[in-house]
PDB file of C-alpha atoms in Angstrom:
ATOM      1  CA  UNK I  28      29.608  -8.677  -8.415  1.00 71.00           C
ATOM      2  CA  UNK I  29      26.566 -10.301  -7.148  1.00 73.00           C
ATOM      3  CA  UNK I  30      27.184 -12.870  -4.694  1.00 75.00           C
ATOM      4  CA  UNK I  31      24.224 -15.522  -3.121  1.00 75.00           C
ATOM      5  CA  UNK I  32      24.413 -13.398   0.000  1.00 70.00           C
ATOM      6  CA  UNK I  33      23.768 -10.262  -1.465  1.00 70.00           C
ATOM      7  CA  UNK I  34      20.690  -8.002  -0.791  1.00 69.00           C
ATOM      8  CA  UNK I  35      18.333  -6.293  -2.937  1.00 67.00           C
ATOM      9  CA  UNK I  36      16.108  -3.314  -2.908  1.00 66.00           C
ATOM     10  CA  UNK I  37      12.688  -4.977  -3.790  1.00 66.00           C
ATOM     11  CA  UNK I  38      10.486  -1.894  -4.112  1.00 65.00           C
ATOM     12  CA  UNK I  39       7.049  -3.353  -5.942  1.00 71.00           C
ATOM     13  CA  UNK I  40       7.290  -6.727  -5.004  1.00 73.00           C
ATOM     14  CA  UNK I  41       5.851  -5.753  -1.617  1.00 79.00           C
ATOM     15  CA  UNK I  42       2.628  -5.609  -3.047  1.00 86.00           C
ATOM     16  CA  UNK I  43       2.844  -9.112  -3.414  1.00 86.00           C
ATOM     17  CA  UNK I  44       3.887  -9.543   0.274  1.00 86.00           C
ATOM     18  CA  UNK I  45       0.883  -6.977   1.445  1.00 92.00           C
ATOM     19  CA  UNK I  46      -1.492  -9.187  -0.584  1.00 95.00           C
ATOM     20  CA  UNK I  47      -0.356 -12.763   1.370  1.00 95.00           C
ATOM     21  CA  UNK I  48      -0.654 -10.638   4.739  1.00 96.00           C
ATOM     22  CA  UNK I  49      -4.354  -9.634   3.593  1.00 98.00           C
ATOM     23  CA  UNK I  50      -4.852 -13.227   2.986  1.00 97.00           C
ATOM     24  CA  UNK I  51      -3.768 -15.105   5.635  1.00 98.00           C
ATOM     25  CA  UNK I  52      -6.521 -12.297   7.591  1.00 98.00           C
ATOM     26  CA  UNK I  53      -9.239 -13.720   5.341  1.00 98.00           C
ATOM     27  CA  UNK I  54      -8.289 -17.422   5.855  1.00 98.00           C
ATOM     28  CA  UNK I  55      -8.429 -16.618   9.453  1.00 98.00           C
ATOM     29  CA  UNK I  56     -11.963 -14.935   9.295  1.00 98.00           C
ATOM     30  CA  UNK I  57     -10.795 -11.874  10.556  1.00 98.00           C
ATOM     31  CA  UNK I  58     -10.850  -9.371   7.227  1.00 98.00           C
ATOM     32  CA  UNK I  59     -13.362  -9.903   4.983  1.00 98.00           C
ATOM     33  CA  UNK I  60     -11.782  -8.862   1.600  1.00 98.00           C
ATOM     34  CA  UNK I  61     -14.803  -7.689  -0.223  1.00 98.00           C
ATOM     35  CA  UNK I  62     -16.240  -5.489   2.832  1.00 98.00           C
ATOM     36  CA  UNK I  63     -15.892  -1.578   2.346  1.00 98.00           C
ATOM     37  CA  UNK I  64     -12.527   0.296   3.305  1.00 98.00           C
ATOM     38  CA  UNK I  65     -14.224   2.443   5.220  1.00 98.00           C
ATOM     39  CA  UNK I  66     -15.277  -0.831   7.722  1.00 98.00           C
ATOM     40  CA  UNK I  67     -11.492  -0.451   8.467  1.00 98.00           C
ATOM     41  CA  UNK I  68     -10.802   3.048   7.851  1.00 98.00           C
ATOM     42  CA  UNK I  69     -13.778   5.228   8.877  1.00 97.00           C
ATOM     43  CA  UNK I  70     -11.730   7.841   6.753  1.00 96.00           C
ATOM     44  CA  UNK I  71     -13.071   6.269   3.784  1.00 97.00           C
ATOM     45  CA  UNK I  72     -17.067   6.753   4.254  1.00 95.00           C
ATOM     46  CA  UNK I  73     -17.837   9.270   1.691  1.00 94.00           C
ATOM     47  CA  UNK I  74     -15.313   9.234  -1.650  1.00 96.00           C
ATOM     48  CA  UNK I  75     -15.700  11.702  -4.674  1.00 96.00           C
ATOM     49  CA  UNK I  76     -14.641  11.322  -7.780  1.00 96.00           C
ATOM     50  CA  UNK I  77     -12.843  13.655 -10.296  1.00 92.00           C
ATOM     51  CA  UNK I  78     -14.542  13.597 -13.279  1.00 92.00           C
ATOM     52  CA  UNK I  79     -13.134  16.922 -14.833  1.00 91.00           C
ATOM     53  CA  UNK I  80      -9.845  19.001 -14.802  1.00 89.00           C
ATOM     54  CA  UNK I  81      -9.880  21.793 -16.662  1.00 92.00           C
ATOM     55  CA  UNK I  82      -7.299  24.698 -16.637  1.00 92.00           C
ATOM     56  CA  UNK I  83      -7.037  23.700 -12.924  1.00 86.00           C
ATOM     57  CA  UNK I  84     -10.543  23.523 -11.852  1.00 92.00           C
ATOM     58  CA  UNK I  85     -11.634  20.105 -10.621  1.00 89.00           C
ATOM     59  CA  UNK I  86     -15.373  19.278 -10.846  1.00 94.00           C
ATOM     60  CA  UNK I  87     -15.938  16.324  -8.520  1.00 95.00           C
ATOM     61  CA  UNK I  88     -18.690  14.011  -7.743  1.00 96.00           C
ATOM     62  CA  UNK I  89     -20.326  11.989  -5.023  1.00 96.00           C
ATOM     63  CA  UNK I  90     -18.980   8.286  -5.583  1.00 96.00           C
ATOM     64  CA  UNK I  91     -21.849   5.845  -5.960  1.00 96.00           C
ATOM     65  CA  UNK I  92     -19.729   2.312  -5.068  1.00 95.00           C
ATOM     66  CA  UNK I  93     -17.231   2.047  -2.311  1.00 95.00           C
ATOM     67  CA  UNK I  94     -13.572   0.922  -2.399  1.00 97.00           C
ATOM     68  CA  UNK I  95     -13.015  -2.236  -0.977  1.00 98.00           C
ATOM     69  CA  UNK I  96      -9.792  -4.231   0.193  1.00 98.00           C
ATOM     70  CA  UNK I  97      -9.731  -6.222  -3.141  1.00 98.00           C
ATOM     71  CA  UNK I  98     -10.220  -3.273  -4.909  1.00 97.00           C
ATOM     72  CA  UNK I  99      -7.120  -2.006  -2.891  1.00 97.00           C
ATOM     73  CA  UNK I 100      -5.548  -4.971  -3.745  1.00 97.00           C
ATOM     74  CA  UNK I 101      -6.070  -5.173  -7.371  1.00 97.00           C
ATOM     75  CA  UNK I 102      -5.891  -1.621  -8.399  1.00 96.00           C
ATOM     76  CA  UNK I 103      -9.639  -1.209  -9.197  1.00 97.00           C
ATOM     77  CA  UNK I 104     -10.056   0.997  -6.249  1.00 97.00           C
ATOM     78  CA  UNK I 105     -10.144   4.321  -7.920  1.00 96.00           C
ATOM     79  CA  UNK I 106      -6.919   5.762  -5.575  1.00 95.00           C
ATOM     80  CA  UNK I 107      -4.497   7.661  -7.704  1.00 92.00           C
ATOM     81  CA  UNK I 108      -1.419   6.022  -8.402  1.00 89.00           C
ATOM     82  CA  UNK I 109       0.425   8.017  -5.789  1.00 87.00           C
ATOM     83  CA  UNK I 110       0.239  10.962  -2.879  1.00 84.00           C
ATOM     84  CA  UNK I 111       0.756  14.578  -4.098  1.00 78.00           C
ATOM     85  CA  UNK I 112       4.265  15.773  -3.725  1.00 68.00           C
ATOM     86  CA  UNK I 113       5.331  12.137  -3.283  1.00 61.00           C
ATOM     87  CA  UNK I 114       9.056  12.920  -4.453  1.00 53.00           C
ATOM     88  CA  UNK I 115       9.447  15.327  -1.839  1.00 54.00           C
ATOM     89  CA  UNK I 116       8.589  12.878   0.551  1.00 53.00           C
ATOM     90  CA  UNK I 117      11.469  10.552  -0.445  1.00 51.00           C
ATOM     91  CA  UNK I 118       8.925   7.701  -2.373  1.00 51.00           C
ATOM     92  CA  UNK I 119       7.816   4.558  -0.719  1.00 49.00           C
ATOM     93  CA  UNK I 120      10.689   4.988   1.618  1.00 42.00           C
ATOM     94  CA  UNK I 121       8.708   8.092   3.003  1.00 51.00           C
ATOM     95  CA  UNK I 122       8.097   6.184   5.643  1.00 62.00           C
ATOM     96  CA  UNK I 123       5.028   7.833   6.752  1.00 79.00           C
ATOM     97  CA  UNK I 124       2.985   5.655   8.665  1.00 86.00           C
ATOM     98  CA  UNK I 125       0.538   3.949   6.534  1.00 89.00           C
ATOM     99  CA  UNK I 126      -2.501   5.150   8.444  1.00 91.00           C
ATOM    100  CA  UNK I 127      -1.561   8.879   7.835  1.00 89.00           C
ATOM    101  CA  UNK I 128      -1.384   7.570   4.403  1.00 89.00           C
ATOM    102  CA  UNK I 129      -4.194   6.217   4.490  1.00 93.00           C
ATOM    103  CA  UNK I 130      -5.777   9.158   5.986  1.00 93.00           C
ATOM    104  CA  UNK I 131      -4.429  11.489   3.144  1.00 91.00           C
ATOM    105  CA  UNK I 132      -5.500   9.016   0.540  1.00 93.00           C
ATOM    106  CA  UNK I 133      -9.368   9.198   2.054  1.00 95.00           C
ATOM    107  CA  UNK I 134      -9.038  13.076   1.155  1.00 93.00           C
ATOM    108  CA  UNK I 135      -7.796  12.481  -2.514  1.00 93.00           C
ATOM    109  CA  UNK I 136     -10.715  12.216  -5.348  1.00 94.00           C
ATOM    110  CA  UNK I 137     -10.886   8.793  -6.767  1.00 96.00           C
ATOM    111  CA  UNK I 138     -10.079   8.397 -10.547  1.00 94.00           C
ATOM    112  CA  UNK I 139     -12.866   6.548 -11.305  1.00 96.00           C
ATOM    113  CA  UNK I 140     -15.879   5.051  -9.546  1.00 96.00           C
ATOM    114  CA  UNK I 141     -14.786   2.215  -7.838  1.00 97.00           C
ATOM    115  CA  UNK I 142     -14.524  -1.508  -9.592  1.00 97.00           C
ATOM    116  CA  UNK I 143     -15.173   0.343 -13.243  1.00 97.00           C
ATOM    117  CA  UNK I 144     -11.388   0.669 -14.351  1.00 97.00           C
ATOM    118  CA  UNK I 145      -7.589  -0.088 -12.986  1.00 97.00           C
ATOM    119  CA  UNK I 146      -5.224   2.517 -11.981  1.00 93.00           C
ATOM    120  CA  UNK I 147      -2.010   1.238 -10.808  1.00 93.00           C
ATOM    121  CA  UNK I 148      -2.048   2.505  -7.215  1.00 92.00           C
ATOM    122  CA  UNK I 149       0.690   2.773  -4.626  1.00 89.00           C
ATOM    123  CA  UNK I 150      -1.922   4.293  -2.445  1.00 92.00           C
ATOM    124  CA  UNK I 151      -4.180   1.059  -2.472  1.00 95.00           C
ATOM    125  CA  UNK I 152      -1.488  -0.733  -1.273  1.00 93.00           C
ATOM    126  CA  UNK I 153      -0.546   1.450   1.487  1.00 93.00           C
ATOM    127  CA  UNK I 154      -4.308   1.859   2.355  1.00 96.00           C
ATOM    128  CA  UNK I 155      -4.733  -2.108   2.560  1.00 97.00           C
ATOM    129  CA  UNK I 156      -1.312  -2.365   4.827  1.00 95.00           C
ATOM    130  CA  UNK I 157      -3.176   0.221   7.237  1.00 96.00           C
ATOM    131  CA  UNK I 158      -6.052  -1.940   7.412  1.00 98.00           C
ATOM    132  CA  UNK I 159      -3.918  -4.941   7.866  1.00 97.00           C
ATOM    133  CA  UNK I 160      -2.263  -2.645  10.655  1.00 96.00           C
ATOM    134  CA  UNK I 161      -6.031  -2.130  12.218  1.00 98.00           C
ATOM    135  CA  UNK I 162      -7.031  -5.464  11.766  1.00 98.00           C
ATOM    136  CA  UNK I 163      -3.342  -7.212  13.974  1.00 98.00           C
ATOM    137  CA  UNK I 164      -3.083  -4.083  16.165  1.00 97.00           C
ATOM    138  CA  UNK I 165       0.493  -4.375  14.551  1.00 96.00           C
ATOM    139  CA  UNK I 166       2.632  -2.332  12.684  1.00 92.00           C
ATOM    140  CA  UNK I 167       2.299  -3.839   9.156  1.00 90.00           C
ATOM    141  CA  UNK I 168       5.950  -4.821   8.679  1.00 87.00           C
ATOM    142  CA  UNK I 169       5.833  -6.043  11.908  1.00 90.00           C
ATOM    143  CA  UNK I 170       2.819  -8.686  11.191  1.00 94.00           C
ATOM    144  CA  UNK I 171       4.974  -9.415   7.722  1.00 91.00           C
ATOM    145  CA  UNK I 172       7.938  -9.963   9.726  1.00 89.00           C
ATOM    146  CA  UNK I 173       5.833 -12.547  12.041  1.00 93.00           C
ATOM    147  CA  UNK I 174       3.982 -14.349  10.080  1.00 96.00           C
ATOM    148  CA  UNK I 175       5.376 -14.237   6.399  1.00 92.00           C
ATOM    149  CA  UNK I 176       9.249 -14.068   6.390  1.00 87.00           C
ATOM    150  CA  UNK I 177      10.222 -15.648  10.411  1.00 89.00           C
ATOM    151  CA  UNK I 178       8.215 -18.607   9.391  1.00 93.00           C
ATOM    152  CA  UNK I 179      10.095 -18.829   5.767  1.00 89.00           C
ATOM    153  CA  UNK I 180      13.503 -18.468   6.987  1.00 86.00           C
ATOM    154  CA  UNK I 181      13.926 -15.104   5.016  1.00 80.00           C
ATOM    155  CA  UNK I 182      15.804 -13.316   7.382  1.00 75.00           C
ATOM    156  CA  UNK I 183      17.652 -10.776   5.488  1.00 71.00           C
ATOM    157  CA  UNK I 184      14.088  -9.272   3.870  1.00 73.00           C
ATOM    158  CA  UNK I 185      12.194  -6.615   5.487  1.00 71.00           C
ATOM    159  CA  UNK I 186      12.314  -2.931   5.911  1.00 65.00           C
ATOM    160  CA  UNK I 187      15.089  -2.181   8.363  1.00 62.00           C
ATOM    161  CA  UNK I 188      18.489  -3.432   7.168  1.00 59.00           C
ATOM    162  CA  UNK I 189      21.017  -3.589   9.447  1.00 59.00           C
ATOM    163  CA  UNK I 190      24.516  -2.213   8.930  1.00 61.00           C
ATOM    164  CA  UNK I 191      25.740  -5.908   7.558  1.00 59.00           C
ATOM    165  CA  UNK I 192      22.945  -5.975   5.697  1.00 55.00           C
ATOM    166  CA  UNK I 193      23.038  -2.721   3.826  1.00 57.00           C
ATOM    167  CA  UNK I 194      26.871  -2.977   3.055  1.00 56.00           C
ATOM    168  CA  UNK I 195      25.639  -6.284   1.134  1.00 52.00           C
ATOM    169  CA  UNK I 196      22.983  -4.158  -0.556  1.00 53.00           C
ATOM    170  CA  UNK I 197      22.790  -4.065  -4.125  1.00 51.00           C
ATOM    171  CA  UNK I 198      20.068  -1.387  -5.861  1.00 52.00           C
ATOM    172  CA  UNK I 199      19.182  -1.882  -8.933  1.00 48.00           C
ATOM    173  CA  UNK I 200      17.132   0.817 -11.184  1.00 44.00           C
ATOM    174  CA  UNK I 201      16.114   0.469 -14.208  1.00 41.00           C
ATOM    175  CA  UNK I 202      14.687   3.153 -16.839  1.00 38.00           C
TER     176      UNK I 202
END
């Protein structure tokens, strides 16, 4: 039974939660939403894009645009939707650290050139938490932690439960 103390696996609403730590950076002045990725993420500088898979053999060009942080934001980025062999990596709870993420993700062809079309991405989100991380100097859950849920009183969310916490756990999946 679900009681009002009991916790829940979350999963895609911390895009939501990466997208209010993005803003409060741009209310402050200190990310500008619509610069480049790569002003964050050197990584980033030169993107291609795969414009052909056939039997295996991927013709790529040279994008013209660049990615930005909104375009992280809003899936219009051109990032796949996730890593390669992202099930053997556990999913999101992977925890890589977002900038070696981020780092893959800068090696990946982009779907599309960026700001043309909308891929749900898991990457973009991930890339714009590692630019949120570059931007604090803070682990992104960290910054989330401090300024999003402390101030909110949500005490029980974030992403390491304690013992109590996880025995009040409650995962729901659906199909």
């Amino acid at each position: 039974p679900i009681t009002m103390d009991s916790l829940f696996m979350q999963c895609s609403q911390t895009k939501g939660f990466c997208g209010v730590t993005a803003a409060i950076l741009a209310e402050e002045g200190r990310l500008d939403l619509d610069a480049p990725v790569s002003k964050y993420l050197p990584e980033f500088a030169e993107q291609w894009i795969e414009v052909s898979n056939t039997n295996g053999v991927r013709r790529l060009e040279k994008a013209k645009g660049v990615p930005t942080v909104r375009m992280c934001l809003s899936h219009t980025s051109g990032l796949p939707f996730e890593l390669p062999n992202y099930q053997r990596m556990g999913g999101w709870s992977r925890r890589m650290p977002l900038r070696s993420v981020a780092a893959v993700a800068a090696s990946l062809p982009l779907k599309f050139e960026p700001g043309t079309g909308v891929q749900y991405s898991n990457i973009g989100i991930d890339v714009a938490a590692a630019i949120v991380e570059v931007v604090t100097g803070m682990r992104w859950e960290d910054f989330l932690a401090k300024r999003v849920l402390e101030p909110l009183g949500m005490h029980d969310s974030g992403f390491k439960p304690t013992e109590g916490q996880l025995s009040r756990r409650i995962d729901i999946y659906t199909v």
